[in-house]
Each structure stands twice: as C-alpha cells, then as structure tokens.
PDB file of C-alpha atoms and ligand atoms in Angstrom:
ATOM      1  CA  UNK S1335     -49.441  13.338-196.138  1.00  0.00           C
ATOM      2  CA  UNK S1336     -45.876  13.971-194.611  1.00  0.00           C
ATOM      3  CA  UNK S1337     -43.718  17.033-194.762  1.00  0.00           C
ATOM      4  CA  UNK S1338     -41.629  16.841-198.166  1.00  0.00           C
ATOM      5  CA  UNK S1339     -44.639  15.528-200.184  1.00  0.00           C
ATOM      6  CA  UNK S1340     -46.989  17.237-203.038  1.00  0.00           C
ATOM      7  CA  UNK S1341     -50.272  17.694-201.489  1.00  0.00           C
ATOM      8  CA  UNK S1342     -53.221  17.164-204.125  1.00  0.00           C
ATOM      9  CA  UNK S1343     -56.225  19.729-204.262  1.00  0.00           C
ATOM     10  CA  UNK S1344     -59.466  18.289-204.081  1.00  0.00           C
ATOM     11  CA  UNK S1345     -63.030  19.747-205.275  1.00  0.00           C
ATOM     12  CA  UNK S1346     -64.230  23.439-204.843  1.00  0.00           C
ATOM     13  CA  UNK S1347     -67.624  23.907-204.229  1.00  0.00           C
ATOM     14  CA  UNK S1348     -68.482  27.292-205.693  1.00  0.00           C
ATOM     15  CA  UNK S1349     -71.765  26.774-204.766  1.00  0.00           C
ATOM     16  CA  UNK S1350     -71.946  26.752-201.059  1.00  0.00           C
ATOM     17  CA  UNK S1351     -70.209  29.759-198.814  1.00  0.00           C
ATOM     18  CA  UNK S1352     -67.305  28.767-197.172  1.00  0.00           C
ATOM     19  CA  UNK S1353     -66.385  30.436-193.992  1.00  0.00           C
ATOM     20  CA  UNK S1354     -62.310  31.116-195.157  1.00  0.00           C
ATOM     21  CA  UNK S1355     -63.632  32.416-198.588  1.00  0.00           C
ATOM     22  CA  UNK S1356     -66.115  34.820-196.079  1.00  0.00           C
ATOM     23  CA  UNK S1357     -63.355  36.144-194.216  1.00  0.00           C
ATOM     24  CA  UNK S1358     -61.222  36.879-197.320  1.00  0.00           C
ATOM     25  CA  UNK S1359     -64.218  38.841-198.631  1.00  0.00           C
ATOM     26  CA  UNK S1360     -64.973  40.493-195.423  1.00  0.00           C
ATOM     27  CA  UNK S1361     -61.468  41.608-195.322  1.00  0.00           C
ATOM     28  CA  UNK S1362     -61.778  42.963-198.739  1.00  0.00           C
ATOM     29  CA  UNK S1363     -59.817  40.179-200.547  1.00  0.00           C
ATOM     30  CA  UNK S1364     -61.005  38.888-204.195  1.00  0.00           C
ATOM     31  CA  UNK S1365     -60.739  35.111-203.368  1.00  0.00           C
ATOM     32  CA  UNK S1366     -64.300  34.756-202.940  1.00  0.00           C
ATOM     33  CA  UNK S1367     -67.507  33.712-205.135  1.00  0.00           C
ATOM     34  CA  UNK S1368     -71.097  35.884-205.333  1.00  0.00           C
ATOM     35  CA  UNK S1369     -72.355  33.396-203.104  1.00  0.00           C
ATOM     36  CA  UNK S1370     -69.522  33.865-200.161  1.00  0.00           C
ATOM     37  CA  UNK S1371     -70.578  37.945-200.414  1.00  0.00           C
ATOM     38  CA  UNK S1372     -74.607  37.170-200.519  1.00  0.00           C
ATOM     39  CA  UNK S1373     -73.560  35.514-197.068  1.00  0.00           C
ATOM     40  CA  UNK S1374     -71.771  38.384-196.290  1.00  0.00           C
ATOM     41  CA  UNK S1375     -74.271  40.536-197.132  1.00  0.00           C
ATOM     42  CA  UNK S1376     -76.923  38.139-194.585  1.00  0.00           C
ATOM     43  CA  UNK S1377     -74.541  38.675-191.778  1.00  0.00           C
ATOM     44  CA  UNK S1378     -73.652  42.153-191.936  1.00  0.00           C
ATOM     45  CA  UNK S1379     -77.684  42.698-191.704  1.00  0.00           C
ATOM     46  CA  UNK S1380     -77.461  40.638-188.553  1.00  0.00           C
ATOM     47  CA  UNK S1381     -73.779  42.107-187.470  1.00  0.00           C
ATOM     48  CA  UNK S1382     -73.405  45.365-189.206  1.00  0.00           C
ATOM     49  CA  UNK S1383     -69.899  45.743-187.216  1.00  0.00           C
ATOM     50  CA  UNK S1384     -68.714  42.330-188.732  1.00  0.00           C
ATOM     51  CA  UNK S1385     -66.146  44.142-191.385  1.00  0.00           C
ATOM     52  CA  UNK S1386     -64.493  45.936-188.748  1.00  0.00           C
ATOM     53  CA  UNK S1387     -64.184  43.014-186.270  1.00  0.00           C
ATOM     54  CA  UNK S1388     -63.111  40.895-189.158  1.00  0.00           C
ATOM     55  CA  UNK S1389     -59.891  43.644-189.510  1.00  0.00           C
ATOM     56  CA  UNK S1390     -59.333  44.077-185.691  1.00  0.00           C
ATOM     57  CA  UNK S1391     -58.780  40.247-185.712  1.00  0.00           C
ATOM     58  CA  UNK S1392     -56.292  39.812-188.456  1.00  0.00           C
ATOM     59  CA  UNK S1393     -54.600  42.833-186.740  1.00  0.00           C
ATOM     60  CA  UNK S1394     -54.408  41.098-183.142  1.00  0.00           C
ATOM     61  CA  UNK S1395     -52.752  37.974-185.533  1.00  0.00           C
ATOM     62  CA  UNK S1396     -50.239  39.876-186.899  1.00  0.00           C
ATOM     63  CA  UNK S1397     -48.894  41.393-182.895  1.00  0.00           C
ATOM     64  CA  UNK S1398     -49.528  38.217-181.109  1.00  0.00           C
ATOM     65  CA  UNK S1399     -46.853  36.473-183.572  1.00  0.00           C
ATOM     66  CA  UNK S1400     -44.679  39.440-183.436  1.00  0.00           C
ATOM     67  CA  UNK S1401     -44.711  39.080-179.489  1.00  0.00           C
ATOM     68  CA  UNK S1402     -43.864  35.884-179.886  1.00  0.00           C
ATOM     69  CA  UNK S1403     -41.070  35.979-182.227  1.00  0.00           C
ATOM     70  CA  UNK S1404     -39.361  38.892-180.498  1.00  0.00           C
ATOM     71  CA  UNK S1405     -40.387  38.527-176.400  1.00  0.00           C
ATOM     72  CA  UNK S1406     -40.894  35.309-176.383  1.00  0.00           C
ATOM     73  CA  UNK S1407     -38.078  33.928-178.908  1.00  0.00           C
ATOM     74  CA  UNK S1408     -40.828  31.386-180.275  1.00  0.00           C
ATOM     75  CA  UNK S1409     -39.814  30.271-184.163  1.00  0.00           C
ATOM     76  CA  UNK S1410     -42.138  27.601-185.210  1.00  0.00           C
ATOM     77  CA  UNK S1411     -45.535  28.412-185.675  1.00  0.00           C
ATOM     78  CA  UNK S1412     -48.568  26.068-185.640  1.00  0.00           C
ATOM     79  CA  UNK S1413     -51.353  27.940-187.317  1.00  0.00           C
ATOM     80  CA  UNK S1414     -54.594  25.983-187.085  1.00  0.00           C
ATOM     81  CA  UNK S1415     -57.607  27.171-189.459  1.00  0.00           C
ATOM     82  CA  UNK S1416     -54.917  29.712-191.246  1.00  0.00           C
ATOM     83  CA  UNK S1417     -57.321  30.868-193.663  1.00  0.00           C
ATOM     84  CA  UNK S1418     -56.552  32.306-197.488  1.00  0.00           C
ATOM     85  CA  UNK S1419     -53.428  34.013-197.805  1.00  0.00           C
ATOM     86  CA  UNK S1420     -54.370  37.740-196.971  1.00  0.00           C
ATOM     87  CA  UNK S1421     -52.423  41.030-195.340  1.00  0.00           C
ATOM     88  CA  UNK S1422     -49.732  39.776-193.106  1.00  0.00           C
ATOM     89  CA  UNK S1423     -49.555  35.916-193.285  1.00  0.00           C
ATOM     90  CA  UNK S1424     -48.278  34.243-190.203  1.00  0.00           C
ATOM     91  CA  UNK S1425     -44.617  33.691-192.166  1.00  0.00           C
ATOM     92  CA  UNK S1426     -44.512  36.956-193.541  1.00  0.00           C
ATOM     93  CA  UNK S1427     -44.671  38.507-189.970  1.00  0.00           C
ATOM     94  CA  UNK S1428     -42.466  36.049-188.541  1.00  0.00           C
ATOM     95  CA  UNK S1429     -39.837  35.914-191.245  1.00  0.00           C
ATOM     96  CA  UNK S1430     -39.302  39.501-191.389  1.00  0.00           C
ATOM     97  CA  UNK S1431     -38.353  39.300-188.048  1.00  0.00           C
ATOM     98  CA  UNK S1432     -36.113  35.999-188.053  1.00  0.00           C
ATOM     99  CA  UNK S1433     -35.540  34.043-191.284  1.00  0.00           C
ATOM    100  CA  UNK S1434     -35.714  31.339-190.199  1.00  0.00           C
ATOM    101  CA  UNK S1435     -39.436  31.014-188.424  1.00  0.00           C
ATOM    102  CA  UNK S1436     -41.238  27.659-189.979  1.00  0.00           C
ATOM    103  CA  UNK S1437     -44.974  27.893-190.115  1.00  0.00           C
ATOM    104  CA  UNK S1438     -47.006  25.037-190.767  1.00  0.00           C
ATOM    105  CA  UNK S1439     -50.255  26.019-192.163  1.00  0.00           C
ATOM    106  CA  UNK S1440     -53.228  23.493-191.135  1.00  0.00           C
ATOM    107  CA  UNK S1441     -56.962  24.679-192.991  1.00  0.00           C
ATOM    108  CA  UNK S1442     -59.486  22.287-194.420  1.00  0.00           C
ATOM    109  CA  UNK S1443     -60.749  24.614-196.975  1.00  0.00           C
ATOM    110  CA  UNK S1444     -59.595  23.247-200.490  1.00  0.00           C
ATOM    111  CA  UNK S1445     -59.865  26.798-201.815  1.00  0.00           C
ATOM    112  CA  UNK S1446     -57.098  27.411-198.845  1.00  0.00           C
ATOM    113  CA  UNK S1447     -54.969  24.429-199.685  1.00  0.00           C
ATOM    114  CA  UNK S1448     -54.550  25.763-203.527  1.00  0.00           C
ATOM    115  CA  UNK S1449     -53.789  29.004-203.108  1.00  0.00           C
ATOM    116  CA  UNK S1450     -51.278  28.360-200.188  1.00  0.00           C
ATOM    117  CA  UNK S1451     -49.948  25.853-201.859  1.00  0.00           C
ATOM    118  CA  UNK S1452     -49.672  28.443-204.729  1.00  0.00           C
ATOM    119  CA  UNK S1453     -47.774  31.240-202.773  1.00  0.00           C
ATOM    120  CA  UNK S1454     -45.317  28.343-200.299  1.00  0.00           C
ATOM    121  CA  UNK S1455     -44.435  26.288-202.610  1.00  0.00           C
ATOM    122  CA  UNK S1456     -40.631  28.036-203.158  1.00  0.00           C
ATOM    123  CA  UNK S1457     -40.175  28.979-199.233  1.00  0.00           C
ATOM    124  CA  UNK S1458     -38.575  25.800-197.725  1.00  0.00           C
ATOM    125  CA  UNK S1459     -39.736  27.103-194.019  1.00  0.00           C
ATOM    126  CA  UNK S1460     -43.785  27.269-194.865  1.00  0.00           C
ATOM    127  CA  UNK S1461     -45.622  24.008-194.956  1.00  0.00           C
ATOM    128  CA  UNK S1462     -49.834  23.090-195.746  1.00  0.00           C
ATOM    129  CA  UNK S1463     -51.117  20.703-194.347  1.00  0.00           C
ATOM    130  CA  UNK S1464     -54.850  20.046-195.841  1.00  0.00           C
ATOM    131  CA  UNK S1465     -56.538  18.401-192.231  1.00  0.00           C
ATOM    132  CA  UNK S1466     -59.229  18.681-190.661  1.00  0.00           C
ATOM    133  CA  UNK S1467     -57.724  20.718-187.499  1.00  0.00           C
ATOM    134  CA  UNK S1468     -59.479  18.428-184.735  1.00  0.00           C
ATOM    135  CA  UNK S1469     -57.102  15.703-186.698  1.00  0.00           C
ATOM    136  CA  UNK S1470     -54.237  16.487-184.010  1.00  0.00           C
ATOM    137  CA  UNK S1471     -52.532  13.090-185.234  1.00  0.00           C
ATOM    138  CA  UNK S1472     -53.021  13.932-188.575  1.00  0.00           C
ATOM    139  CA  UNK S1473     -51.279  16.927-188.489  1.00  0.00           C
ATOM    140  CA  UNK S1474     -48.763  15.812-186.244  1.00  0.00           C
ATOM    141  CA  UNK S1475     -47.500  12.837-188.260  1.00  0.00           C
ATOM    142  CA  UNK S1476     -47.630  15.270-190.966  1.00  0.00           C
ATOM    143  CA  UNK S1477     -45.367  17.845-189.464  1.00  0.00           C
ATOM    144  CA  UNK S1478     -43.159  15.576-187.727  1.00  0.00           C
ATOM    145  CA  UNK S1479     -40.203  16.391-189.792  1.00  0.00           C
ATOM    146  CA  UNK S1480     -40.718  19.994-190.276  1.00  0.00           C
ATOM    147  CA  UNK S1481     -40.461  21.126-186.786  1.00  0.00           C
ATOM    148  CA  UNK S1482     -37.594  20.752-184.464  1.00  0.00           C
ATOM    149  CA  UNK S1483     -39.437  19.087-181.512  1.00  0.00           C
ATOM    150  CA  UNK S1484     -36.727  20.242-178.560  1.00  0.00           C
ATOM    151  CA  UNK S1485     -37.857  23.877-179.357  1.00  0.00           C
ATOM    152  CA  UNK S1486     -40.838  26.051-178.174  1.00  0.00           C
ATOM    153  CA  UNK S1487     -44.094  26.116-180.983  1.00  0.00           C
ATOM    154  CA  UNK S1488     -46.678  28.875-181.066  1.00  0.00           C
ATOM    155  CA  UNK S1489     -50.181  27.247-181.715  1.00  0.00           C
ATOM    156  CA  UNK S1490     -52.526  29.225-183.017  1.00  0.00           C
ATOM    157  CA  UNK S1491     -55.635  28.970-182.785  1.00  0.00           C
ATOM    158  CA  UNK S1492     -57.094  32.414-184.178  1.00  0.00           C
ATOM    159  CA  UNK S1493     -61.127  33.105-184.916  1.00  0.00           C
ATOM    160  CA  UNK S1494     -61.427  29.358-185.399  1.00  0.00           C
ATOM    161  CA  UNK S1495     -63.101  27.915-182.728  1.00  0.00           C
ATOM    162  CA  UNK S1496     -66.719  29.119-183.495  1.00  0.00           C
ATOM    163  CA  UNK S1497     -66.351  27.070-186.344  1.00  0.00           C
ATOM    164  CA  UNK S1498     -66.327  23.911-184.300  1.00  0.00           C
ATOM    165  CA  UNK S1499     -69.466  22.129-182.705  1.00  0.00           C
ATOM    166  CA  UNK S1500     -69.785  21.147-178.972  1.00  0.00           C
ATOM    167  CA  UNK S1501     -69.146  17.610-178.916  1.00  0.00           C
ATOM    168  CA  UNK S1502     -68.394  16.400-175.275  1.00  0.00           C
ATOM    169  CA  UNK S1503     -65.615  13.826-177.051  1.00  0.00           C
ATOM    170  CA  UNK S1504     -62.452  14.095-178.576  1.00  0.00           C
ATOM    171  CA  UNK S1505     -63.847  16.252-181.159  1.00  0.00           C
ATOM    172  CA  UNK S1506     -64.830  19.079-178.790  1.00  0.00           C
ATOM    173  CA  UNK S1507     -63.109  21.826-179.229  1.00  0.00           C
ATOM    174  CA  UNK S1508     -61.761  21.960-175.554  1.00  0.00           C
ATOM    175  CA  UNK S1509     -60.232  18.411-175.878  1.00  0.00           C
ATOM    176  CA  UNK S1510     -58.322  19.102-179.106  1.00  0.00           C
ATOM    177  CA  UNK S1511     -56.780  22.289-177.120  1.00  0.00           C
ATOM    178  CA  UNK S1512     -56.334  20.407-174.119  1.00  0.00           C
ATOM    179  CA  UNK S1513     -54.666  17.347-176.674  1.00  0.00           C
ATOM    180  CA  UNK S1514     -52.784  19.944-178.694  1.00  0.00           C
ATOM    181  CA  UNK S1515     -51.089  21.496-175.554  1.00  0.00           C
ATOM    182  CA  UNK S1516     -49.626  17.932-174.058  1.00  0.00           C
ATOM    183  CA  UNK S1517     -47.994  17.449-177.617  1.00  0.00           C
ATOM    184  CA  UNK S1518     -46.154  20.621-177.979  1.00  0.00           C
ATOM    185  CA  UNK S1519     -42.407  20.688-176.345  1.00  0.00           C
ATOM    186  CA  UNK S1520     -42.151  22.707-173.390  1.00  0.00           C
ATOM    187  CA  UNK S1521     -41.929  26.658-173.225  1.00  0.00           C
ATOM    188  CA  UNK S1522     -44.385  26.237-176.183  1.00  0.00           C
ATOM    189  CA  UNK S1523     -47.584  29.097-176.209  1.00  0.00           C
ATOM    190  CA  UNK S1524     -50.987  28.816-177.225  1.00  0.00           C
ATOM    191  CA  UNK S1525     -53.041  31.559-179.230  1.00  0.00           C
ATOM    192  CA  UNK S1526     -56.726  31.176-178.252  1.00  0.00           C
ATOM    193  CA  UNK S1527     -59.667  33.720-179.422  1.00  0.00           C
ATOM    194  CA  UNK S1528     -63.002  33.134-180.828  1.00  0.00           C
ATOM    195  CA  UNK S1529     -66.333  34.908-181.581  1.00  0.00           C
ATOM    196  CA  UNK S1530     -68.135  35.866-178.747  1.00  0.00           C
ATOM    197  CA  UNK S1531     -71.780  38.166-178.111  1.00  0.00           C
ATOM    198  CA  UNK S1532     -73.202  39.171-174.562  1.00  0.00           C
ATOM    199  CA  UNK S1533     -76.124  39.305-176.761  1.00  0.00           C
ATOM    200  CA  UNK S1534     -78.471  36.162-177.338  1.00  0.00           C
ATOM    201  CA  UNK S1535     -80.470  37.140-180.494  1.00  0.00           C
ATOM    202  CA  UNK S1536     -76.840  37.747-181.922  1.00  0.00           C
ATOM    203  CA  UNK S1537     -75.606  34.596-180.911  1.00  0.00           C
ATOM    204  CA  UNK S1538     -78.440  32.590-182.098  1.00  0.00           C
ATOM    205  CA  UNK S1539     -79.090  34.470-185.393  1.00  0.00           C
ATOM    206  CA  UNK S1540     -75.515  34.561-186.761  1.00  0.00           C
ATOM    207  CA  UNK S1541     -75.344  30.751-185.532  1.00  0.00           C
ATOM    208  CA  UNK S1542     -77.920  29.498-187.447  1.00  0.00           C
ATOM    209  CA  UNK S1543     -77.203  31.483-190.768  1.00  0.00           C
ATOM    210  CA  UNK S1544     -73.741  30.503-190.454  1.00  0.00           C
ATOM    211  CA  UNK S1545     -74.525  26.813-190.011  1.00  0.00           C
ATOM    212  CA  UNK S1546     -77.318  27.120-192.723  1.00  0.00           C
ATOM    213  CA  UNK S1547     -75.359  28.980-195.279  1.00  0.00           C
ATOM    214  CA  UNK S1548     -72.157  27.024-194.834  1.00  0.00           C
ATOM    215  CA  UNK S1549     -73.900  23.661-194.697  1.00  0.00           C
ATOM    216  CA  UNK S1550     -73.102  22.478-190.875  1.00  0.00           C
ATOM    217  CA  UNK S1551     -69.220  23.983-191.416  1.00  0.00           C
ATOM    218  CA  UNK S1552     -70.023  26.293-188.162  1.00  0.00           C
ATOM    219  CA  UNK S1553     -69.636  25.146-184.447  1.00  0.00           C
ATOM    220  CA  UNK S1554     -71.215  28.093-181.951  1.00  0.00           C
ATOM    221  CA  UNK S1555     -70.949  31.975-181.046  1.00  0.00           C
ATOM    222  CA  UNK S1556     -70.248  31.378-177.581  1.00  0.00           C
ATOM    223  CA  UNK S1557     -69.483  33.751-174.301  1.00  0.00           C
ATOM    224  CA  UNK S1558     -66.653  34.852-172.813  1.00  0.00           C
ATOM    225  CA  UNK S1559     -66.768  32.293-169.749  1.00  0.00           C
ATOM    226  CA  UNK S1560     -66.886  29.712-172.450  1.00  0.00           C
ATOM    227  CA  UNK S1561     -64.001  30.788-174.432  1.00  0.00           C
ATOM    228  CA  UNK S1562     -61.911  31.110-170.564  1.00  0.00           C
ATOM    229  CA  UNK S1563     -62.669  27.472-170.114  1.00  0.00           C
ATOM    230  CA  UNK S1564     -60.639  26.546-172.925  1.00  0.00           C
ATOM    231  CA  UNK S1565     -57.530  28.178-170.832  1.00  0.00           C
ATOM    232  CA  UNK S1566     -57.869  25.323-167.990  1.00  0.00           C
ATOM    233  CA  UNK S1567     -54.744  24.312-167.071  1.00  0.00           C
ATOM    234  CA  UNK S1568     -52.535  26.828-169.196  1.00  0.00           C
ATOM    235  CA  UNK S1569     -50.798  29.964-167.611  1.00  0.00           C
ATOM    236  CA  UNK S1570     -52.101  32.815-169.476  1.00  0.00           C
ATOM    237  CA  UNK S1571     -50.102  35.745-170.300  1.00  0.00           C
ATOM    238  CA  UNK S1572     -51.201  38.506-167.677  1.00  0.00           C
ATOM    239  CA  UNK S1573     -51.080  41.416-168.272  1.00  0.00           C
ATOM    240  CA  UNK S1574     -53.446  41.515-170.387  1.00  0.00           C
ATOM    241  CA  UNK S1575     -54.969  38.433-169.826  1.00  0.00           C
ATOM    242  CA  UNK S1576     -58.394  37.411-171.754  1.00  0.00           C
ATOM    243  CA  UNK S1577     -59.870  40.478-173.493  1.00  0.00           C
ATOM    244  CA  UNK S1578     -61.389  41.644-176.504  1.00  0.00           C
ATOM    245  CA  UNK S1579     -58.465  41.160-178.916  1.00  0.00           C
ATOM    246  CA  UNK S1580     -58.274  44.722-180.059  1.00  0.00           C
ATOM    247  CA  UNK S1581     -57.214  45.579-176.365  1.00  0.00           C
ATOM    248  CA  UNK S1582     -54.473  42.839-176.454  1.00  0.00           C
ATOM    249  CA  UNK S1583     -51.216  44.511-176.350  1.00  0.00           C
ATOM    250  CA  UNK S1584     -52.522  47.219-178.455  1.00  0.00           C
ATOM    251  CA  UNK S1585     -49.168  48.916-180.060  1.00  0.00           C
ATOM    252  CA  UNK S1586     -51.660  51.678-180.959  1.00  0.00           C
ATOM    253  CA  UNK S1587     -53.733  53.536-178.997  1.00  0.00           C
ATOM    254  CA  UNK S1588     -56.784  51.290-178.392  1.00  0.00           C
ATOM    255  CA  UNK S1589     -59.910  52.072-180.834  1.00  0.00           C
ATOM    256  CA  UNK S1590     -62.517  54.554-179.661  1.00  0.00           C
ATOM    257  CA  UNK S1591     -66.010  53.381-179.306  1.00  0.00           C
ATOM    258  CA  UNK S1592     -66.658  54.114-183.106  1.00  0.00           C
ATOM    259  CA  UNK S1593     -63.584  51.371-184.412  1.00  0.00           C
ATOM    260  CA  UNK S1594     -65.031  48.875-182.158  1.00  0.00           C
ATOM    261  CA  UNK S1595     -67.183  45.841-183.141  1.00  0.00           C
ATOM    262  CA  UNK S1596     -70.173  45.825-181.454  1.00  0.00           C
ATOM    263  CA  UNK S1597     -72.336  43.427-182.190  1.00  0.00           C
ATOM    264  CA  UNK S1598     -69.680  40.514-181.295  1.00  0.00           C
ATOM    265  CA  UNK S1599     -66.165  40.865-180.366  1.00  0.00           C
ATOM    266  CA  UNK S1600     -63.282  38.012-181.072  1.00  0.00           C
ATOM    267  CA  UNK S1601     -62.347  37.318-177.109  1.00  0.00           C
ATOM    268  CA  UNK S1602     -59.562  35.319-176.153  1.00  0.00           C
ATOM    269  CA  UNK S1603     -55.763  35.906-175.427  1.00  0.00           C
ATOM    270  CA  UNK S1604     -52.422  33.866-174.997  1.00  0.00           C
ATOM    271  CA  UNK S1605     -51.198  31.230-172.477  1.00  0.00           C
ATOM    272  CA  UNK S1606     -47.588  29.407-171.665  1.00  0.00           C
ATOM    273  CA  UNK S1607     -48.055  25.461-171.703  1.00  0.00           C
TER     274      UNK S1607
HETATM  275  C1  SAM C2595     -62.292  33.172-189.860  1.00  0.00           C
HETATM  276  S1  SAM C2595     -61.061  32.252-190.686  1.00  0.00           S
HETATM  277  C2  SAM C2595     -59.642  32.648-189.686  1.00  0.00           C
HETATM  278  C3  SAM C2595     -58.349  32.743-190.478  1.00  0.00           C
HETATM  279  C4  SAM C2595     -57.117  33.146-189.672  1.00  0.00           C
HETATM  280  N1  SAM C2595     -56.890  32.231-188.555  1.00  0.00           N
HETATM  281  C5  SAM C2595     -57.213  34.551-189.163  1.00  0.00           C
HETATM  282  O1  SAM C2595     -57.547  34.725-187.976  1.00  0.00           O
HETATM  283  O2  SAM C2595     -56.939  35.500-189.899  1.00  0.00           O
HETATM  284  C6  SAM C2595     -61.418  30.560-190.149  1.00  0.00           C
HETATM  285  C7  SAM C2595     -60.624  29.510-190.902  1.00  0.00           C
HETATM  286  O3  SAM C2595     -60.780  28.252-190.219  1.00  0.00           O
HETATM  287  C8  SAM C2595     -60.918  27.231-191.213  1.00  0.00           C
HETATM  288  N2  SAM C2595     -61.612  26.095-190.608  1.00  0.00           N
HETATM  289  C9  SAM C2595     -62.892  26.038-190.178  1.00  0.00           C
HETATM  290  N3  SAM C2595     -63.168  24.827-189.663  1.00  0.00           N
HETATM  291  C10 SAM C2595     -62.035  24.094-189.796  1.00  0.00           C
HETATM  292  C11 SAM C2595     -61.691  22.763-189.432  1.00  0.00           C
HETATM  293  N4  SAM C2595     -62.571  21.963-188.835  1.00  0.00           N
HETATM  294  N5  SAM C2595     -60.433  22.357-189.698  1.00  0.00           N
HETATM  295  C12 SAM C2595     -59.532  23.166-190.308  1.00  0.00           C
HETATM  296  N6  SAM C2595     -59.804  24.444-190.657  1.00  0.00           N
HETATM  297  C13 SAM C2595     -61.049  24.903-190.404  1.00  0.00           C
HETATM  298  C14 SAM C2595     -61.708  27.886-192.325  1.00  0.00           C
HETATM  299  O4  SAM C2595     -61.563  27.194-193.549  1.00  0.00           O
HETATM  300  C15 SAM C2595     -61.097  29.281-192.335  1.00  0.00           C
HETATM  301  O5  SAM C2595     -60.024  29.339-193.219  1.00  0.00           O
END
C-alpha cells in the first residue's frame, strides 16, 4: 500500500485479546471486547499497578512529542505500534502546536487500522499504514510520498517493544531500531521505552499470560540494561537520559510513591540519530 491509496480492513478476531484493544481498556476506552477486560482482569491480579502505568505512559507520549515539536522543531512523526485512537493522539498534540505536523500511523491491529482509518480519513497530514512494524521496507515504501525526506522525523517507538520476540535476526527488535535509525534523514530523533520489572516472578508471569492470552502477539518484559542496549550508537537526550518515563521531563511535579507503578515501570527515553 502507498500513501494516497484506500487501505482495506481485514478480519477482527473478537475472540482472542489483542494487546491495542488491552491498552484501550486499561486506559478506560470502550474499544474493547469482554475477552480484552477478562485479560485485563488476569494481569491486574499479577500487576495490580498496571492501570496507572498504562496512564503514566500515554502521558510521557503526549510531552515527548510536544518536546519535539516545540524544542526540537521536529514535524513529521513516525509512530510505530500507535495503538487505538485514545486521549491525545500523536497528531492531535502535534497539530495543535504546528498545523502542519504529518504523522504516519504504523499498527498491525485490524481493530487499529478501522478505527484510524475512521477518525484520518478527512486530515490530509495523518496517514495508516496497516504493517507489521518490523516491516521497515514496508512502511517505508509506503510512506515515501508522505514525508518530506530532507527534514528531521520523530520515530516513535512507545510501549511497543515488549510486544516483540528476541530473534537474533532482522526481526529482533534491536535490528529494526538500529535499521529504522540509518533510514531516517539527519537531525531525526528516536522515542524508545518499553515494559520493564527488577522483579523476575513479574517478568515471567505477565510474559507468559500475555503470550498465552494474546496467542504468541507478545515479545518479553525485559530490564532496564536491555532496553539501554537498544540506544547503541544513538546520542540520547541527557538530561534526563533513560528513566522511568514518568520522570522524563515531568512538566508536573513528579508522582509520589502512591501514583507510581510498581510492579513494572515503562523505561526508556529519547536519542538524536
Ligand atoms: C501498548 S500499545 C501502545 C500504543 C501507543 N504507542 C501508546 O504508547 O499509547 C501497543 C501497540 O503496538 C501494536 N503492536 C504490537 N505488535 C506490533 C507489531 N509487530 N507491529 C505493529 N504494531 C504492533 C499493538 O497492536 C498496540 O496497538
């Protein structure tokens, strides 16, 4: 599919939890089946804190675009594994700072596809791109016209990456950052956080319901060290470097202990290519 052309939406499965349907639920959204909240329901009893880490995250998205829209002058957006339209879309945020931001929205969820489709389809600067987002080329090609190439791109790759498996080849998730970054014109950032636990029951439990429930759609809970690896290479913005995304450029006061996830914690931060 290339930029310009009417994407088709292929089959729901209302059977089977999906992880963007889980999210939308967990962030209190009605896009979501009974069998999205029994899943819900599984991890909370694993992850009581997952609710509030669920908000904390979609709050760090909205201020890491708004940094990069108004510090960093970045207007084309990137937004890998966008999830359902919810609270303060990636184009909303940008656009009500500068009209003109484009955001190409890349999810493989058809549930994700429809209803984006649904709320784009009359602003000319918002694009969907139904890929798998491993499928750099894919989503390349298709955004080849929709971005101006000689100017900087925000990638985002935001609570995404524990959905992907450890692969040691091109599908790992540290090659398709590594593959996205050499693609993306200079002066271009990268947007990197991901579930993390210092705790191992955590990390194996809420792996292995995910990948149960969501039938293999789930990669790994991984640690902190992990999630810095993915960095290599890129010059991350410092202060405040990799943290617990509720302390990233916080333009509140940072939560007390009581607003804080603490079961697992999305950990990552933002680098320069
Ligand atoms: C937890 S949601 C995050 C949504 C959004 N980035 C945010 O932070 O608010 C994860 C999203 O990644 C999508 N996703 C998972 N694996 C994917 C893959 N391999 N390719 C594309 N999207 C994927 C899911 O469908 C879901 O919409």
């Amino acid at each position: 599919m290339v930029y310009g052309e009417k994407p088709q939406t292929h089959h729901i499965d209302m059977n089977t939890p999906s992880v963007a349907r889980m999210y939308d639920a967990l962030l209190g959204g009605v896009t979501n089946y009974a069998v999205d909240r029994d899943a819900c329901n599984q991890l909370l009893s694993i992850a009581p804190s997952t609710q509030l880490l669920a908000r904390n995250n979609r709050a760090f998205l909205g201020r890491v675009v708004r940094y990069l829209v108004k510090e960093k002058g970045v207007h084309q957006f990137l937004d890998h594994g966008s999830g359902l339209p919810s609270l303060e879309n990636v184009h909303e945020v940008a656009q009500d700072l500068n009209e003109n931001c484009r955001v190409a929205y890349v999810d493989n969820d058809p549930m994700v596809h429809a209803f984006g489709k649904t709320i784009l389809d009359e602003n000319d600067n918002t694009m969907v791109i139904d890929a798998d987002m491993r499928d750099s080329s894919k989503i390349f090609q298709a955004a080849e016209g929709f971005f101006d190439w000689e100017k900087p791109i925000g990638a985002l790759f935001v609570s995404v990456l524990h959905c992907l498996a450890d692969t040691n080849d091109d599908q790992d998730p540290g090659a398709m950052i590594k593959r996205v970054a050499s693609k993306l014109p200079p002066g271009s950032f990268l947007v990197i956080c991901q579930l993390v636990s210092d705790k191992a029951t955590v990390r194996t439990k809420v792996t292995e319901l995910m990948d149960e429930a969501t039938g293999g759609q789930w990669g790994r809970v991984r640690e902190p060290d992990e999630v810095r690896a993915y960095f290599d290479g890129l010059t991350i913005v410092n202060p405040p470097g990799l943290v617990d995304v509720v302390d990233w450029m916080p333009d509140t006061p940072p939560p007390p202990p009581e607003h804080r996830a603490t079961d697992w914690i999305e950990w990552g931060g933002v680098a320069r290519v």
